[in-house]
CSV table of C-alpha atoms (C1' of nucleotides) in Angstrom, one decimal:
chain,number,residue,atom,x,y,z
A,67,MET,CA,-46.6,-10.7,-7.8
A,68,VAL,CA,-48.0,-13.7,-10.1
A,69,ARG,CA,-47.9,-13.1,-13.3
A,70,ARG,CA,-50.5,-15.0,-14.9
A,71,THR,CA,-49.2,-16.1,-18.5
A,72,ARG,CA,-46.1,-14.7,-19.3
A,73,PHE,CA,-45.4,-16.6,-22.0
A,74,ASN,CA,-48.9,-16.6,-24.7
A,75,ASP,CA,-48.8,-19.9,-25.5
A,76,SER,CA,-49.5,-21.4,-21.5
A,77,ASP,CA,-51.6,-24.4,-23.0
A,78,CYS,CA,-48.0,-26.2,-23.6
A,79,PRO,CA,-47.2,-27.3,-20.3
A,80,VAL,CA,-43.8,-27.0,-20.6
A,81,ALA,CA,-45.0,-23.0,-20.9
A,82,ARG,CA,-46.3,-23.5,-17.2
A,83,SER,CA,-43.9,-25.1,-16.0
A,84,VAL,CA,-40.5,-22.4,-16.6
A,85,ASP,CA,-44.3,-19.8,-15.1
A,86,ALA,CA,-44.3,-22.1,-12.5
A,87,ILE,CA,-41.0,-22.7,-11.6
A,88,GLY,CA,-40.3,-18.9,-12.1
A,89,ASP,CA,-36.4,-18.4,-13.0
A,90,TRP,CA,-33.5,-20.0,-12.9
A,91,TRP,CA,-32.7,-19.4,-9.3
A,92,SER,CA,-35.7,-21.0,-8.0
A,93,LEU,CA,-34.6,-23.5,-9.9
A,94,LEU,CA,-31.0,-24.4,-7.9
A,95,ILE,CA,-33.4,-23.5,-4.8
A,96,VAL,CA,-35.5,-26.9,-6.1
A,97,ARG,CA,-31.7,-28.1,-6.4
A,98,ASP,CA,-30.1,-27.9,-3.0
A,99,ALA,CA,-33.8,-28.2,-0.9
A,100,PHE,CA,-32.8,-31.7,-3.4
A,101,ASP,CA,-29.6,-32.0,-1.9
A,102,GLY,CA,-31.0,-31.3,1.8
A,103,SER,CA,-31.2,-27.7,2.2
A,104,ARG,CA,-33.8,-25.8,4.1
A,105,ARG,CA,-33.8,-22.9,5.8
A,106,PHE,CA,-33.5,-19.9,4.7
A,107,GLY,CA,-29.2,-19.4,5.9
A,108,GLU,CA,-28.3,-22.9,3.6
A,109,PHE,CA,-29.5,-22.4,0.7
A,110,GLN,CA,-28.4,-18.3,0.9
A,111,ARG,CA,-24.9,-19.6,1.8
A,112,GLY,CA,-25.4,-22.7,-0.9
A,113,LEU,CA,-26.4,-20.3,-3.5
A,114,GLY,CA,-24.9,-16.9,-3.0
A,115,VAL,CA,-28.0,-14.7,-4.0
A,116,ALA,CA,-28.8,-11.8,-2.5
A,117,LYS,CA,-30.7,-12.3,1.0
A,118,ASN,CA,-33.7,-10.5,-0.8
A,119,ILE,CA,-33.2,-12.5,-4.1
A,120,LEU,CA,-33.4,-15.7,-2.4
A,121,ALA,CA,-36.6,-14.8,0.3
A,122,ALA,CA,-38.9,-13.4,-3.3
A,123,ARG,CA,-38.5,-16.4,-4.7
A,124,LEU,CA,-39.2,-18.8,-1.9
A,125,ARG,CA,-42.5,-17.0,-1.2
A,126,ALA,CA,-42.4,-17.0,-5.1
A,127,LEU,CA,-41.8,-21.4,-4.4
A,128,VAL,CA,-44.3,-21.3,-1.6
A,129,ASP,CA,-47.0,-19.9,-3.1
A,130,GLY,CA,-46.7,-22.4,-6.4
A,131,GLY,CA,-46.6,-25.3,-3.8
A,132,VAL,CA,-43.0,-26.5,-4.9
A,133,LEU,CA,-42.0,-25.6,-1.7
A,134,ASP,CA,-44.2,-25.5,1.8
A,135,VAL,CA,-43.2,-23.7,5.1
A,136,VAL,CA,-43.2,-26.2,8.4
A,137,PRO,CA,-42.8,-24.1,11.9
A,138,ALA,CA,-39.4,-26.3,13.3
A,139,SER,CA,-36.9,-29.9,13.0
A,140,ASP,CA,-34.3,-28.9,15.1
A,141,GLY,CA,-36.4,-27.1,18.4
A,142,SER,CA,-35.7,-24.1,17.0
A,143,ALA,CA,-37.6,-21.1,16.6
A,144,TYR,CA,-36.7,-20.7,12.8
A,145,ASN,CA,-38.7,-21.9,9.5
A,146,GLU,CA,-37.9,-24.5,6.9
A,147,TYR,CA,-39.1,-25.3,3.1
A,148,VAL,CA,-38.9,-28.3,2.1
A,149,LEU,CA,-40.2,-29.9,-1.1
A,150,THR,CA,-44.1,-30.9,-1.6
A,151,PRO,CA,-45.1,-33.9,-3.6
A,152,LYS,CA,-44.7,-31.4,-6.6
A,153,GLY,CA,-42.0,-30.2,-5.3
A,154,ARG,CA,-40.7,-33.7,-5.7
A,155,ASP,CA,-42.2,-34.0,-8.7
A,156,LEU,CA,-39.0,-32.2,-10.7
A,157,PHE,CA,-36.3,-34.7,-9.9
A,158,ASN,CA,-36.2,-35.6,-13.3
A,159,VAL,CA,-36.2,-31.6,-14.6
A,160,ILE,CA,-33.4,-31.7,-12.4
A,161,VAL,CA,-31.9,-34.9,-12.9
A,162,ALA,CA,-32.4,-33.9,-16.8
A,163,LEU,CA,-30.4,-30.5,-16.9
A,164,ARG,CA,-27.4,-32.7,-14.9
A,165,GLN,CA,-27.4,-35.0,-17.0
A,166,TRP,CA,-27.1,-32.0,-19.2
A,167,GLY,CA,-24.2,-30.8,-17.8
A,168,GLU,CA,-22.5,-34.0,-17.3
A,169,ALA,CA,-22.2,-34.4,-20.8
A,170,HIS,CA,-21.7,-31.6,-22.3
A,171,PHE,CA,-20.4,-28.7,-20.4
A,172,PHE,CA,-17.5,-30.5,-18.4
A,173,ALA,CA,-13.3,-32.2,-19.5
A,174,PRO,CA,-13.2,-35.5,-18.8
A,175,GLU,CA,-10.8,-34.7,-16.0
A,176,GLU,CA,-12.4,-31.0,-15.0
A,177,PRO,CA,-13.8,-31.5,-11.0
A,178,HIS,CA,-17.4,-31.9,-10.8
A,179,SER,CA,-20.4,-32.5,-8.3
A,180,GLU,CA,-22.5,-36.0,-9.7
A,181,ILE,CA,-25.4,-37.7,-8.8
A,182,VAL,CA,-25.1,-41.1,-8.0
A,183,ASP,CA,-26.8,-43.8,-6.4
A,184,ARG,CA,-27.0,-44.1,-2.4
A,185,ARG,CA,-26.3,-47.3,-1.9
A,186,ASP,CA,-24.4,-47.7,-4.0
A,187,GLU,CA,-22.0,-44.7,-5.3
A,188,ARG,CA,-22.6,-46.0,-9.0
A,189,PRO,CA,-23.6,-43.0,-10.8
A,190,LEU,CA,-27.1,-43.1,-12.7
A,191,ARG,CA,-27.9,-44.9,-16.2
A,192,ALA,CA,-29.1,-41.8,-18.2
A,193,LEU,CA,-32.9,-40.7,-18.7
A,194,GLU,CA,-34.4,-42.1,-21.8
A,195,VAL,CA,-37.5,-41.0,-23.3
A,196,ARG,CA,-39.8,-43.9,-24.7
A,197,SER,CA,-42.8,-45.3,-25.7
A,198,ALA,CA,-45.9,-46.7,-24.1
A,199,ASP,CA,-44.6,-49.9,-24.9
A,200,GLY,CA,-41.2,-49.3,-24.2
A,201,ARG,CA,-39.4,-48.9,-26.5
A,202,ARG,CA,-36.6,-45.9,-26.7
A,203,LEU,CA,-37.8,-42.6,-29.0
A,204,GLY,CA,-35.6,-39.9,-29.8
A,205,PRO,CA,-36.3,-36.6,-30.6
A,206,ASP,CA,-37.9,-37.2,-33.8
A,207,ASP,CA,-40.3,-39.8,-32.9
A,208,ALA,CA,-42.1,-38.0,-31.2
A,209,VAL,CA,-44.7,-34.9,-32.0
A,210,VAL,CA,-46.7,-32.8,-29.9
A,211,LYS,CA,-50.7,-33.3,-30.2
A,212,LYS,CA,-53.5,-30.8,-29.4
A,213,VAL,CA,-55.2,-33.0,-26.7
A,214,ALA,CA,-59.3,-31.5,-27.1
A,215,PRO,CA,-61.0,-31.9,-23.7
A,216,PRO,CA,-62.5,-35.1,-24.2
A,217,ALA,CA,-66.7,-34.9,-23.1
A,218,ALA,CA,-66.6,-31.1,-21.9
A,219,ALA,CA,-69.0,-28.9,-22.0
A,220,HIS,CA,-67.6,-26.6,-24.7
A,221,THR,CA,-69.2,-23.2,-26.3
A,222,PRO,CA,-72.3,-24.5,-28.1
A,223,SER,CA,-72.9,-24.6,-31.8
B,293,MET,CA,-22.2,-10.6,-23.4
B,294,VAL,CA,-21.2,-14.0,-22.8
B,295,ARG,CA,-21.4,-13.5,-19.2
B,296,ARG,CA,-19.4,-16.2,-16.8
B,297,THR,CA,-20.7,-17.9,-14.3
B,298,ARG,CA,-24.1,-16.1,-13.4
B,299,PHE,CA,-24.1,-18.6,-10.2
B,300,ASN,CA,-21.4,-18.7,-8.3
B,301,ASP,CA,-21.4,-22.3,-8.2
B,302,SER,CA,-20.5,-23.3,-11.8
B,303,ASP,CA,-19.4,-26.7,-10.7
B,304,CYS,CA,-22.6,-28.4,-9.9
B,305,PRO,CA,-23.6,-29.6,-13.2
B,306,VAL,CA,-27.6,-27.7,-13.2
B,307,ALA,CA,-25.9,-24.5,-12.5
B,308,ARG,CA,-23.9,-24.4,-15.3
B,309,SER,CA,-26.9,-25.6,-18.1
B,310,VAL,CA,-29.1,-22.8,-16.9
B,311,ASP,CA,-26.3,-21.1,-17.7
B,312,ALA,CA,-25.7,-22.1,-21.5
B,313,ILE,CA,-29.7,-22.0,-21.9
B,314,GLY,CA,-29.4,-19.0,-20.2
B,315,ASP,CA,-32.9,-18.4,-19.9
B,316,TRP,CA,-36.5,-18.9,-20.1
B,317,TRP,CA,-37.4,-17.4,-23.8
B,318,SER,CA,-34.0,-20.0,-24.5
B,319,LEU,CA,-36.1,-22.8,-23.3
B,320,LEU,CA,-39.6,-21.9,-25.5
B,321,ILE,CA,-36.8,-21.3,-28.1
B,322,VAL,CA,-36.0,-25.6,-27.7
B,323,ARG,CA,-39.4,-26.6,-27.5
B,324,ASP,CA,-40.7,-24.8,-30.8
B,325,ALA,CA,-37.4,-26.8,-32.3
B,326,PHE,CA,-37.6,-29.7,-31.9
B,327,ASP,CA,-41.7,-29.3,-32.3
B,328,GLY,CA,-40.1,-28.5,-36.2
B,329,SER,CA,-39.4,-24.9,-36.0
B,330,ARG,CA,-36.5,-24.0,-37.9
B,331,ARG,CA,-37.3,-20.1,-39.5
B,332,PHE,CA,-37.0,-16.5,-36.9
B,333,GLY,CA,-41.0,-16.3,-38.6
B,334,GLU,CA,-41.6,-18.8,-37.5
B,335,PHE,CA,-39.8,-19.0,-34.0
B,336,GLN,CA,-41.1,-15.2,-33.4
B,337,ARG,CA,-45.6,-16.4,-33.5
B,338,GLY,CA,-44.9,-19.2,-32.1
B,339,LEU,CA,-43.9,-17.4,-29.5
B,340,GLY,CA,-45.3,-14.1,-28.8
B,341,VAL,CA,-42.0,-12.6,-28.5
B,342,ALA,CA,-40.5,-9.3,-29.2
B,343,LYS,CA,-38.5,-9.9,-32.1
B,344,ASN,CA,-35.6,-7.8,-30.4
B,345,ILE,CA,-35.7,-10.8,-27.8
B,346,LEU,CA,-35.5,-13.8,-29.1
B,347,ALA,CA,-32.6,-13.0,-32.4
B,348,ALA,CA,-30.9,-11.9,-28.9
B,349,ARG,CA,-31.8,-15.2,-27.4
B,350,LEU,CA,-31.0,-17.1,-31.0
B,351,ARG,CA,-28.0,-15.6,-30.7
B,352,ALA,CA,-27.0,-17.2,-27.2
B,353,LEU,CA,-28.1,-20.2,-28.6
B,354,VAL,CA,-26.1,-20.5,-31.8
B,355,ASP,CA,-22.9,-18.9,-29.2
B,356,GLY,CA,-23.6,-21.8,-27.3
B,357,GLY,CA,-23.6,-24.6,-29.5
B,358,VAL,CA,-27.3,-25.1,-29.1
B,359,LEU,CA,-28.2,-23.9,-32.3
B,360,ASP,CA,-26.8,-24.3,-35.5
B,361,VAL,CA,-27.8,-21.5,-38.4
B,362,VAL,CA,-28.2,-23.1,-41.7
B,363,PRO,CA,-28.3,-20.9,-44.9
B,364,ALA,CA,-30.5,-22.2,-46.6
B,365,SER,CA,-33.3,-25.1,-47.2
B,366,ASP,CA,-36.5,-24.7,-49.0
B,367,GLY,CA,-34.0,-22.4,-51.7
B,368,SER,CA,-34.3,-19.5,-50.2
B,369,ALA,CA,-31.5,-16.3,-49.4
B,370,TYR,CA,-32.7,-17.1,-45.9
B,371,ASN,CA,-31.0,-19.1,-42.7
B,372,GLU,CA,-32.2,-21.1,-40.3
B,373,TYR,CA,-31.7,-22.4,-36.9
B,374,VAL,CA,-30.7,-25.9,-36.7
B,375,LEU,CA,-30.5,-28.1,-33.1
B,376,THR,CA,-27.1,-29.1,-32.5
B,377,PRO,CA,-26.4,-32.5,-31.2
B,378,LYS,CA,-26.5,-31.0,-28.3
B,379,GLY,CA,-29.1,-29.0,-28.2
B,380,ARG,CA,-31.3,-32.7,-29.1
B,381,ASP,CA,-29.7,-33.5,-26.4
B,382,LEU,CA,-32.6,-31.3,-24.6
B,383,PHE,CA,-34.9,-33.8,-25.3
B,384,ASN,CA,-35.5,-35.1,-21.6
B,385,VAL,CA,-35.4,-31.6,-20.0
B,386,ILE,CA,-38.3,-31.4,-22.6
B,387,VAL,CA,-39.8,-33.6,-21.2
B,388,ALA,CA,-39.6,-33.6,-18.1
B,389,LEU,CA,-41.3,-30.2,-18.5
B,390,ARG,CA,-43.8,-31.2,-19.9
B,391,GLN,CA,-44.7,-34.2,-17.5
B,392,TRP,CA,-44.5,-31.8,-15.4
B,393,GLY,CA,-46.2,-29.6,-16.0
B,394,GLU,CA,-49.1,-32.7,-18.0
B,395,ALA,CA,-49.5,-33.7,-13.6
B,396,HIS,CA,-49.5,-30.2,-12.3
B,397,PHE,CA,-51.0,-27.6,-13.6
B,398,PHE,CA,-53.7,-28.8,-15.7
B,399,ALA,CA,-57.0,-29.7,-15.0
B,400,PRO,CA,-58.2,-33.9,-16.2
B,401,GLU,CA,-60.5,-32.2,-18.7
B,402,GLU,CA,-58.8,-29.0,-19.8
B,403,PRO,CA,-57.1,-28.9,-23.3
B,404,HIS,CA,-53.8,-28.6,-23.8
B,405,SER,CA,-51.3,-30.2,-26.3
B,406,GLU,CA,-48.9,-33.0,-25.4
B,407,ILE,CA,-46.7,-35.4,-27.2
B,408,VAL,CA,-46.9,-38.8,-28.0
B,409,ASP,CA,-45.1,-41.1,-29.6
B,410,ARG,CA,-45.1,-40.5,-33.3
B,411,ARG,CA,-46.1,-44.2,-34.5
B,412,ASP,CA,-48.9,-45.4,-32.5
B,413,GLU,CA,-50.2,-41.6,-31.6
B,414,ARG,CA,-50.3,-43.0,-27.6
B,415,PRO,CA,-48.4,-40.5,-24.5
B,416,LEU,CA,-45.6,-41.0,-23.7
B,417,ARG,CA,-43.9,-43.1,-20.7
B,418,ALA,CA,-43.1,-40.6,-17.5
B,419,LEU,CA,-39.4,-40.8,-17.3
B,420,GLU,CA,-37.8,-42.2,-14.8
B,421,VAL,CA,-34.9,-42.3,-13.6
B,422,ARG,CA,-32.8,-45.7,-12.6
B,423,SER,CA,-29.7,-46.6,-10.7
B,424,ALA,CA,-26.6,-48.0,-12.8
B,425,ASP,CA,-28.1,-52.0,-12.3
B,426,GLY,CA,-31.6,-50.4,-12.8
B,427,ARG,CA,-33.4,-50.0,-10.0
B,428,ARG,CA,-35.9,-46.9,-10.1
B,429,LEU,CA,-34.2,-44.8,-8.0
B,430,GLY,CA,-36.8,-41.2,-5.7
B,431,PRO,CA,-34.9,-38.1,-4.8
B,432,ASP,CA,-34.0,-39.3,-1.9
B,433,ASP,CA,-31.8,-42.1,-3.1
B,434,ALA,CA,-30.0,-40.4,-4.7
B,435,VAL,CA,-27.8,-38.1,-3.6
B,436,VAL,CA,-24.1,-35.4,-5.0
B,437,LYS,CA,-20.8,-36.1,-4.2
B,438,LYS,CA,-17.6,-34.3,-5.4
B,439,VAL,CA,-15.1,-35.7,-7.9
B,440,ALA,CA,-11.9,-35.1,-8.2
B,441,PRO,CA,-9.9,-35.4,-11.3
B,442,PRO,CA,-9.2,-39.0,-10.9
B,443,ALA,CA,-5.5,-38.9,-12.1
B,444,ALA,CA,-4.4,-34.9,-13.7
B,445,ALA,CA,-2.1,-32.8,-12.3
B,446,HIS,CA,-3.2,-30.7,-9.4
B,447,THR,CA,-2.1,-28.0,-7.3
B,448,PRO,CA,1.6,-29.9,-6.0
B,449,SER,CA,1.9,-30.4,-3.5
C,244,DG,C1',-37.9,-5.8,-63.3
C,245,DG,C1',-40.8,-2.4,-60.2
C,246,DA,C1',-44.0,-1.7,-56.8
C,247,DG,C1',-44.9,-4.0,-53.0
C,248,DA,C1',-45.4,-7.3,-49.2
C,249,DT,C1',-42.1,-10.5,-46.4
C,250,DT,C1',-38.7,-11.4,-43.4
C,251,DG,C1',-35.1,-10.8,-40.1
C,252,DG,C1',-32.6,-8.7,-37.9
C,253,DT,C1',-31.8,-3.0,-35.2
C,254,DA,C1',-32.7,1.4,-32.4
C,255,DG,C1',-34.6,4.2,-28.4
C,256,DC,C1',-36.5,4.7,-24.7
C,257,DA,C1',-40.1,3.6,-20.7
C,258,DT,C1',-40.6,-0.1,-17.6
C,259,DG,C1',-39.9,-3.5,-14.3
C,260,DT,C1',-35.8,-6.3,-12.4
C,261,DT,C1',-31.6,-7.7,-10.0
C,262,DG,C1',-28.5,-7.4,-6.8
C,263,DC,C1',-25.9,-4.5,-3.6
C,264,DA,C1',-26.0,-2.4,1.0
C,265,DA,C1',-27.2,-1.3,4.9
C,266,DC,C1',-31.1,-2.1,8.1
C,267,DT,C1',-34.1,-4.2,11.4
C,268,DG,C1',-35.9,-7.2,14.1
C,269,DG,C1',-36.6,-11.9,16.6
C,270,DA,C1',-33.7,-15.5,18.9
C,271,DT,C1',-29.7,-17.4,21.8
C,272,DG,C1',-26.2,-17.8,24.3
C,273,DG,C1',-22.8,-16.6,27.5
D,171,DC,C1',-29.0,-8.1,29.5
D,172,DC,C1',-25.3,-7.4,26.0
D,173,DA,C1',-23.6,-10.0,21.7
D,174,DT,C1',-23.7,-12.3,17.8
D,175,DC,C1',-26.7,-14.3,14.8
D,176,DC,C1',-30.4,-15.5,11.5
D,177,DA,C1',-34.3,-14.5,8.6
D,178,DG,C1',-35.6,-11.9,6.3
D,179,DT,C1',-37.3,-5.2,4.6
D,180,DT,C1',-36.1,-1.6,2.4
D,181,DG,C1',-34.3,1.6,-0.9
D,182,DC,C1',-31.3,2.3,-4.6
D,183,DA,C1',-28.9,2.6,-8.8
D,184,DA,C1',-27.3,-0.1,-12.6
D,185,DC,C1',-29.2,-3.7,-15.3
D,186,DA,C1',-32.5,-6.7,-18.7
D,187,DT,C1',-37.0,-6.5,-20.7
D,188,DG,C1',-39.6,-5.4,-23.6
D,189,DC,C1',-43.3,-2.5,-27.0
D,190,DT,C1',-42.6,0.0,-31.1
D,191,DA,C1',-40.6,2.2,-35.0
D,192,DC,C1',-37.8,2.1,-38.0
D,193,DC,C1',-34.9,0.1,-41.3
D,194,DA,C1',-32.6,-3.4,-45.6
D,195,DA,C1',-32.1,-7.4,-48.0
D,196,DT,C1',-35.5,-10.5,-50.2
D,197,DC,C1',-39.0,-12.1,-52.1
D,198,DT,C1',-43.4,-11.9,-55.9
D,199,DC,C1',-45.8,-10.9,-58.6
D,200,DC,C1',-47.0,-8.5,-62.7
DNA sequence: GGAGATTGGTAGCATGTTGCAACTGGATGG
DNA sequence: CCATCCAGTTGCAACATGCTACCAATCTCC
């Protein structure tokens, strides 16, 4: 079930990320986890997904190290699913998707959920791609470079 | 084919984004578009995807306003697919996914492609979520708030 | 300007995945 | 202990995916 390399260019980090997340439901599970969901039923109600699908995705996310199963939290004998540090690192991805959606899929007066600073309830600043020395970069200012293993034992010549 | 609201919580921008992109192939198409691919054959070779799948995804991305079909560029009578401004706004999403993949799916000496500043070829700074006044925010510092239409004509009381 | 390669698809078909609904079985509560 | 909820699993039908073959238009080259 852990299908390796669904995509052929698996040396691209984007492809690996995409492969690790699995599918969009999984990403929405992660979104709900950021939003406080922990229990199977919470995810199920929040997403409206079929239970077998949810169970499979949760298992995949646990296998992939994005979620952890912890035994309890409120005294009951059930399990909870919590984000691992790796899963918490998806925060940027979720925020980026959220900001893209907010910018392009909602009329100004349309109701929508919004992510805000917990402290002052103001909306977040838009994410910015920056160079190592802090300049803002747009899509044309960055290129993808192949990085070879720096000093590893590759195939002998 | 333009299935509306695959997910039930379509007032969440993340869900709408996810729905608009369609599937992971589409995101990799966008990635390759950022990387300079423009022609059908380029995408096909770059991704190794079946042609019918690619054709369907390109059509969906064009319908969704992420790509545009422009008649030519090198004199030939074929088409090219270029990112719209909306598509270019996915840059943050791609970079976020790429950085997550780089951070978690590669051994230090493993070869991988890397996104670098075009000017000095140095790797980019990690994306940072910031509040309106510039504080760095982690997953626990942000909450999702429902935003109602500010002064719209809602259902009369 | 015709032969053959290239580009950009479509069509058919096998297989895999999704998702609904029904079922299970342990916890919980009264 | 009986009813109910929680957390899944199982069966099955429908749909989507992806491979291969095919096809038409375009380009290349002589």
